Amino acid sequence: MLSAARRRVRPIVTGLVAVVVFVAIPLVANGYLIFVATVIAATAIATVGLSLLIGPVQPGGAPLALSFGQSVFLAIGAYGSAILETRWGINFPVAMALSAVLAGLVGAAIALPGTRLGLFGLGMSTFSLAFVIQVLAAGRLLGGLTGSNLGLPIKAVPVLGVDLASGLPLYYVTALLLAGALVVGGHLVRSRFGQSLRLIMRSEHVATAMGIRVIRQRVIMFVIASIYTSIAGALIAHASGIVTPESVGATKSVDLVAMVIVGGVGTLAGPVVGAVYFTVLSQLVSNLGQNSEIVSSLTLLIVLVLAPAGMIGVARDLVALVRRRRGHATDRTAQRQAGERAQPERR
Amino acid sequence: MSVLLPAIVNGVVIGALFGLLGLSIVLVFRTTGVGNFAAGNMSMFASFIVFMVVVRRLGVGTRAGFLLGIVLGAVFGLLIYWVVIAPRSGWGHLNVTFRTLGLFALLFAVASRLWGDAEPYTVEGLFPRGTVNVLGLFVGYNQLGAAGVTAVMAAGLLGFFSLTDTGLIMRAVASDRDVAILIGIDVRRVELIAWTLAGALGAVGGMLIAPITLLGTDMMDLFLIEAFTAVILGGIYSFAGAIVGGLIVGVLYSVSGVYFNPEVQYVLSLFILVLMLLLRPAGIFGTARPVRV
């Protein structure tokens, strides 16, 4: 049984474990592993944002919002920070923050019309936008800024003599930002704002009747996800040392959606698990000189068909199963979960 | 004017192809409620099978290959429905829409793996190379043929929906799925037919497009975006609207290409998409659907 005391202790334990892992990785890892850990943590910032945006979807239910074009914000973060640094000599944290502000504004500009479109419309227009941004990044029109197909190498400006934008310092910056993103996300979920979002997902009409400004709440969440993703874009770009149109291409949008779903949509831990799985997979496979897209898209399809709650959902079911086997038949959590599953599909 | 008129004619041809892909998207969306993000890559994959395996490897002639391709496309659509779409589709429209996104990525990845190294390929079209004089303009046989085939396909589909019993049933499911279930329509069968038809349509589209744009793994990206725009323009639920929307988008695309560079063409089409969604979300042909509370 998960008593109130254990409920209070659990996040602290999880946090402690996370801190230990976070400090321990650089002690045992070489430069390459630190690079991989940085990319994982950065990617996780983007997937956490997207997971919050889509929300905890029930089977047959509607999401809060949708974006098949998160690579647009990866692009804003990556190109934005790279251009500010290499052109204007602005240092890395400030450049990242400025491009996050820009991403927030662009996110609002997309979400204001976008969230009124219905899901298919929003999915299609964000997907199209992702292609357009990739074409623009690769093309000659903005070639002076983006370096076209060759990409834009990043020359980071040190902060107070410390180069935060590569190697171990970048890893620490990224891990701290991920921790921040998770803490903020956790507060969002528990706050009145988060409650209103869940009510909107259950019934937009009830939410409207209760005085919740549905469009405004959706736009705010979209802006938050945009900011998260642009920060991820800036961090990944700095870890790689270069921004290319491919690195912020439309397929990256699909990858981010896949990570969120495979991990567990609507949760905070799920998208982190998804980011770990996909990044490690792509690194392992690319070391063999192959492309990991076949395995990753197959994983996505299998999860969607067999376990739509993702890896986190599977883990929860397993835990509940073990508890029941051990004779905790009266376990309220397990009962409640079983009850929720037994409920007929809501239409 | 001397530049504009050929651009318009070209736009009509390419617009017909946008419309053809749009038709397959509308077909699936109306009958199953799922936006098919894999529509473009299903086309791409089917045309790779036809041109690389059936024609090049097995040495089948182009015309026989084209006919075989329609059948293969239909089987491909059927398989996708059976393996990817149908199992546990009760998880909901969103879940299935995500599946089409996964399929989009999977088909691209497999095609890149198999044929990506030497792409793009020049392929022999159904129609001879060269141009024909239409009202003083020189239009390629392949372009003209593509427009003709699209017109025939569109007419055939509209006829199928308005004249046959199966078509009637499919329209019933499209207009109200719940009522269709209540009156005893086998919705699964309707979905199966929709995906099979979408596969065949996609294969035809791909086989018409590949000789014009060259056969490559990313050949359908532009067409998918433009088909989305066409579908929205025509009202997501309208078959005729998809074709008309395709023609409008095609002409705008082609004409803007005369004055601006290719990147602006992409931006313009996205601009039309968003503008249309804002001003008239139901599209040119659509009517606003009331929402039940």
mmCIF file of N, CA and C in Angstrom, chain A residues 217-277:
data_model
loop_
_atom_site.group_PDB
_atom_site.id
_atom_site.type_symbol
_atom_site.label_atom_id
_atom_site.label_comp_id
_atom_site.label_asym_id
_atom_site.label_seq_id
_atom_site.Cartn_x
_atom_site.Cartn_y
_atom_site.Cartn_z
ATOM 1 N N GLN A 217 -5.653 28.818 -22.496
ATOM 2 C CA GLN A 217 -4.901 27.775 -21.795
ATOM 3 C C GLN A 217 -4.095 26.933 -22.780
ATOM 4 N N ARG A 218 -4.728 26.583 -23.901
ATOM 5 C CA ARG A 218 -4.024 25.779 -24.906
ATOM 6 C C ARG A 218 -2.826 26.534 -25.460
ATOM 7 N N VAL A 219 -3.033 27.831 -25.749
ATOM 8 C CA VAL A 219 -1.937 28.630 -26.312
ATOM 9 C C VAL A 219 -0.780 28.699 -25.317
ATOM 10 N N ILE A 220 -1.106 28.910 -24.034
ATOM 11 C CA ILE A 220 -0.045 28.990 -23.016
ATOM 12 C C ILE A 220 0.766 27.693 -23.004
ATOM 13 N N MET A 221 0.051 26.555 -23.028
ATOM 14 C CA MET A 221 0.754 25.268 -23.003
ATOM 15 C C MET A 221 1.607 25.090 -24.260
ATOM 16 N N PHE A 222 1.086 25.538 -25.397
ATOM 17 C CA PHE A 222 1.840 25.443 -26.650
ATOM 18 C C PHE A 222 3.122 26.273 -26.554
ATOM 19 N N VAL A 223 2.992 27.468 -25.968
ATOM 20 C CA VAL A 223 4.163 28.348 -25.832
ATOM 21 C C VAL A 223 5.204 27.693 -24.919
ATOM 22 N N ILE A 224 4.743 27.090 -23.828
ATOM 23 C CA ILE A 224 5.685 26.425 -22.916
ATOM 24 C C ILE A 224 6.434 25.307 -23.650
ATOM 25 N N ALA A 225 5.674 24.494 -24.412
ATOM 26 C CA ALA A 225 6.314 23.408 -25.159
ATOM 27 C C ALA A 225 7.300 23.958 -26.188
ATOM 28 N N SER A 226 6.963 25.080 -26.818
ATOM 29 C CA SER A 226 7.859 25.695 -27.804
ATOM 30 C C SER A 226 9.166 26.119 -27.157
ATOM 31 N N ILE A 227 9.044 26.739 -25.971
ATOM 32 C CA ILE A 227 10.243 27.212 -25.265
ATOM 33 C C ILE A 227 11.124 26.010 -24.878
ATOM 34 N N TYR A 228 10.509 24.977 -24.310
ATOM 35 C CA TYR A 228 11.249 23.766 -23.956
ATOM 36 C C TYR A 228 12.022 23.250 -25.168
ATOM 37 N N THR A 229 11.315 23.149 -26.309
ATOM 38 C CA THR A 229 11.935 22.547 -27.484
ATOM 39 C C THR A 229 13.059 23.414 -28.038
ATOM 40 N N SER A 230 12.895 24.727 -27.980
ATOM 41 C CA SER A 230 13.957 25.582 -28.517
ATOM 42 C C SER A 230 15.208 25.479 -27.649
ATOM 43 N N ILE A 231 15.020 25.364 -26.331
ATOM 44 C CA ILE A 231 16.186 25.182 -25.447
ATOM 45 C C ILE A 231 16.888 23.868 -25.799
ATOM 46 N N ALA A 232 16.079 22.821 -26.030
ATOM 47 C CA ALA A 232 16.656 21.541 -26.443
ATOM 48 C C ALA A 232 17.438 21.697 -27.741
ATOM 49 N N GLY A 233 16.851 22.430 -28.694
ATOM 50 C CA GLY A 233 17.509 22.631 -29.987
ATOM 51 C C GLY A 233 18.868 23.302 -29.822
ATOM 52 N N ALA A 234 18.910 24.348 -28.976
ATOM 53 C CA ALA A 234 20.171 25.061 -28.754
ATOM 54 C C ALA A 234 21.209 24.139 -28.122
ATOM 55 N N LEU A 235 20.778 23.338 -27.134
ATOM 56 C CA LEU A 235 21.723 22.463 -26.429
ATOM 57 C C LEU A 235 22.269 21.373 -27.355
ATOM 58 N N ILE A 236 21.364 20.747 -28.139
ATOM 59 C CA ILE A 236 21.806 19.686 -29.045
ATOM 60 C C ILE A 236 22.789 20.252 -30.070
ATOM 61 N N ALA A 237 22.464 21.442 -30.592
ATOM 62 C CA ALA A 237 23.336 22.064 -31.589
ATOM 63 C C ALA A 237 24.732 22.306 -31.015
ATOM 64 N N HIS A 238 24.778 22.760 -29.749
ATOM 65 C CA HIS A 238 26.090 23.035 -29.146
ATOM 66 C C HIS A 238 26.848 21.751 -28.859
ATOM 67 N N ALA A 239 26.109 20.707 -28.482
ATOM 68 C CA ALA A 239 26.781 19.428 -28.249
ATOM 69 C C ALA A 239 27.413 18.922 -29.546
ATOM 70 N N SER A 240 26.702 19.133 -30.685
ATOM 71 C CA SER A 240 27.229 18.650 -31.965
ATOM 72 C C SER A 240 28.244 19.615 -32.570
ATOM 73 N N GLY A 241 28.178 20.890 -32.156
ATOM 74 C CA GLY A 241 29.109 21.877 -32.681
ATOM 75 C C GLY A 241 28.711 22.468 -34.019
ATOM 76 N N ILE A 242 27.585 21.981 -34.598
ATOM 77 C CA ILE A 242 27.145 22.490 -35.894
ATOM 78 C C ILE A 242 25.630 22.316 -36.022
ATOM 79 N N VAL A 243 24.997 23.247 -36.733
ATOM 80 C CA VAL A 243 23.571 23.101 -37.051
ATOM 81 C C VAL A 243 23.443 22.844 -38.540
ATOM 82 N N THR A 244 22.743 21.790 -38.920
ATOM 83 C CA THR A 244 22.475 21.541 -40.335
ATOM 84 C C THR A 244 20.961 21.469 -40.533
ATOM 85 N N PRO A 245 20.501 21.729 -41.783
ATOM 86 C CA PRO A 245 19.061 21.633 -42.028
ATOM 87 C C PRO A 245 18.520 20.259 -41.634
ATOM 88 N N GLU A 246 19.329 19.217 -41.842
ATOM 89 C CA GLU A 246 18.882 17.865 -41.516
ATOM 90 C C GLU A 246 18.666 17.691 -40.008
ATOM 91 N N SER A 247 19.541 18.329 -39.213
ATOM 92 C CA SER A 247 19.451 18.153 -37.760
ATOM 93 C C SER A 247 18.199 18.793 -37.185
ATOM 94 N N VAL A 248 17.559 19.680 -37.955
ATOM 95 C CA VAL A 248 16.298 20.254 -37.491
ATOM 96 C C VAL A 248 15.193 19.965 -38.512
ATOM 97 N N GLY A 249 15.358 18.835 -39.252
ATOM 98 C CA GLY A 249 14.429 18.496 -40.324
ATOM 99 C C GLY A 249 13.101 17.976 -39.826
ATOM 100 N N ALA A 250 12.177 17.814 -40.771
ATOM 101 C CA ALA A 250 10.815 17.408 -40.417
ATOM 102 C C ALA A 250 10.788 16.040 -39.738
ATOM 103 N N THR A 251 11.737 15.160 -40.089
ATOM 104 C CA THR A 251 11.712 13.833 -39.467
ATOM 105 C C THR A 251 11.994 13.920 -37.969
ATOM 106 N N LYS A 252 12.711 15.002 -37.552
ATOM 107 C CA LYS A 252 12.960 15.161 -36.115
ATOM 108 C C LYS A 252 11.645 15.382 -35.375
ATOM 109 N N SER A 253 10.687 16.036 -36.026
ATOM 110 C CA SER A 253 9.369 16.212 -35.401
ATOM 111 C C SER A 253 8.728 14.866 -35.139
ATOM 112 N N VAL A 254 8.821 13.992 -36.156
ATOM 113 C CA VAL A 254 8.237 12.656 -36.006
ATOM 114 C C VAL A 254 8.968 11.910 -34.900
ATOM 115 N N ASP A 255 10.303 12.048 -34.867
ATOM 116 C CA ASP A 255 11.090 11.382 -33.815
ATOM 117 C C ASP A 255 10.626 11.813 -32.426
ATOM 118 N N LEU A 256 10.426 13.123 -32.247
ATOM 119 C CA LEU A 256 10.021 13.612 -30.920
ATOM 120 C C LEU A 256 8.667 13.040 -30.523
ATOM 121 N N VAL A 257 7.724 13.026 -31.475
ATOM 122 C CA VAL A 257 6.405 12.432 -31.194
ATOM 123 C C VAL A 257 6.587 10.960 -30.820
ATOM 124 N N ALA A 258 7.424 10.268 -31.569
ATOM 125 C CA ALA A 258 7.646 8.842 -31.315
ATOM 126 C C ALA A 258 8.214 8.621 -29.917
ATOM 127 N N MET A 259 9.197 9.443 -29.515
ATOM 128 C CA MET A 259 9.798 9.292 -28.179
ATOM 129 C C MET A 259 8.743 9.467 -27.105
ATOM 130 N N VAL A 260 7.900 10.480 -27.270
ATOM 131 C CA VAL A 260 6.871 10.755 -26.259
ATOM 132 C C VAL A 260 5.920 9.568 -26.154
ATOM 133 N N ILE A 261 5.504 9.026 -27.290
ATOM 134 C CA ILE A 261 4.523 7.947 -27.256
ATOM 135 C C ILE A 261 5.137 6.656 -26.742
ATOM 136 N N VAL A 262 6.335 6.341 -27.215
ATOM 137 C CA VAL A 262 6.985 5.112 -26.769
ATOM 138 C C VAL A 262 7.253 5.173 -25.268
ATOM 139 N N GLY A 263 7.635 6.343 -24.762
ATOM 140 C CA GLY A 263 7.881 6.473 -23.329
ATOM 141 C C GLY A 263 6.592 6.439 -22.526
ATOM 142 N N GLY A 264 5.617 7.197 -22.950
ATOM 143 C CA GLY A 264 4.353 7.275 -22.217
ATOM 144 C C GLY A 264 3.837 8.695 -22.248
ATOM 145 N N VAL A 265 2.856 8.944 -23.104
ATOM 146 C CA VAL A 265 2.393 10.318 -23.333
ATOM 147 C C VAL A 265 1.622 10.834 -22.129
ATOM 148 N N GLY A 266 1.817 12.108 -21.828
ATOM 149 C CA GLY A 266 1.098 12.733 -20.724
ATOM 150 C C GLY A 266 1.810 12.612 -19.394
ATOM 151 N N THR A 267 2.881 11.806 -19.332
ATOM 152 C CA THR A 267 3.638 11.676 -18.095
ATOM 153 C C THR A 267 4.895 12.534 -18.178
ATOM 154 N N LEU A 268 5.625 12.610 -17.079
ATOM 155 C CA LEU A 268 6.899 13.330 -17.089
ATOM 156 C C LEU A 268 8.067 12.364 -17.275
ATOM 157 N N ALA A 269 7.948 11.168 -16.656
ATOM 158 C CA ALA A 269 9.048 10.208 -16.753
ATOM 159 C C ALA A 269 9.089 9.563 -18.142
ATOM 160 N N GLY A 270 7.900 9.315 -18.717
ATOM 161 C CA GLY A 270 7.811 8.634 -20.007
ATOM 162 C C GLY A 270 8.655 9.271 -21.103
ATOM 163 N N PRO A 271 8.475 10.581 -21.343
ATOM 164 C CA PRO A 271 9.260 11.213 -22.410
ATOM 165 C C PRO A 271 10.770 11.146 -22.159
ATOM 166 N N VAL A 272 11.186 11.114 -20.873
ATOM 167 C CA VAL A 272 12.622 10.974 -20.589
ATOM 168 C C VAL A 272 13.082 9.573 -20.997
ATOM 169 N N VAL A 273 12.277 8.562 -20.623
ATOM 170 C CA VAL A 273 12.594 7.184 -21.015
ATOM 171 C C VAL A 273 12.656 7.076 -22.542
ATOM 172 N N GLY A 274 11.675 7.682 -23.210
ATOM 173 C CA GLY A 274 11.643 7.658 -24.679
ATOM 174 C C GLY A 274 12.890 8.286 -25.273
ATOM 175 N N ALA A 275 13.315 9.428 -24.706
ATOM 176 C CA ALA A 275 14.508 10.107 -25.224
ATOM 177 C C ALA A 275 15.745 9.234 -25.033
ATOM 178 N N VAL A 276 15.831 8.561 -23.877
ATOM 179 C CA VAL A 276 16.971 7.672 -23.625
ATOM 180 C C VAL A 276 16.978 6.547 -24.662
ATOM 181 N N TYR A 277 15.806 5.882 -24.808
ATOM 182 C CA TYR A 277 15.718 4.731 -25.704
ATOM 183 C C TYR A 277 16.113 5.110 -27.130
#
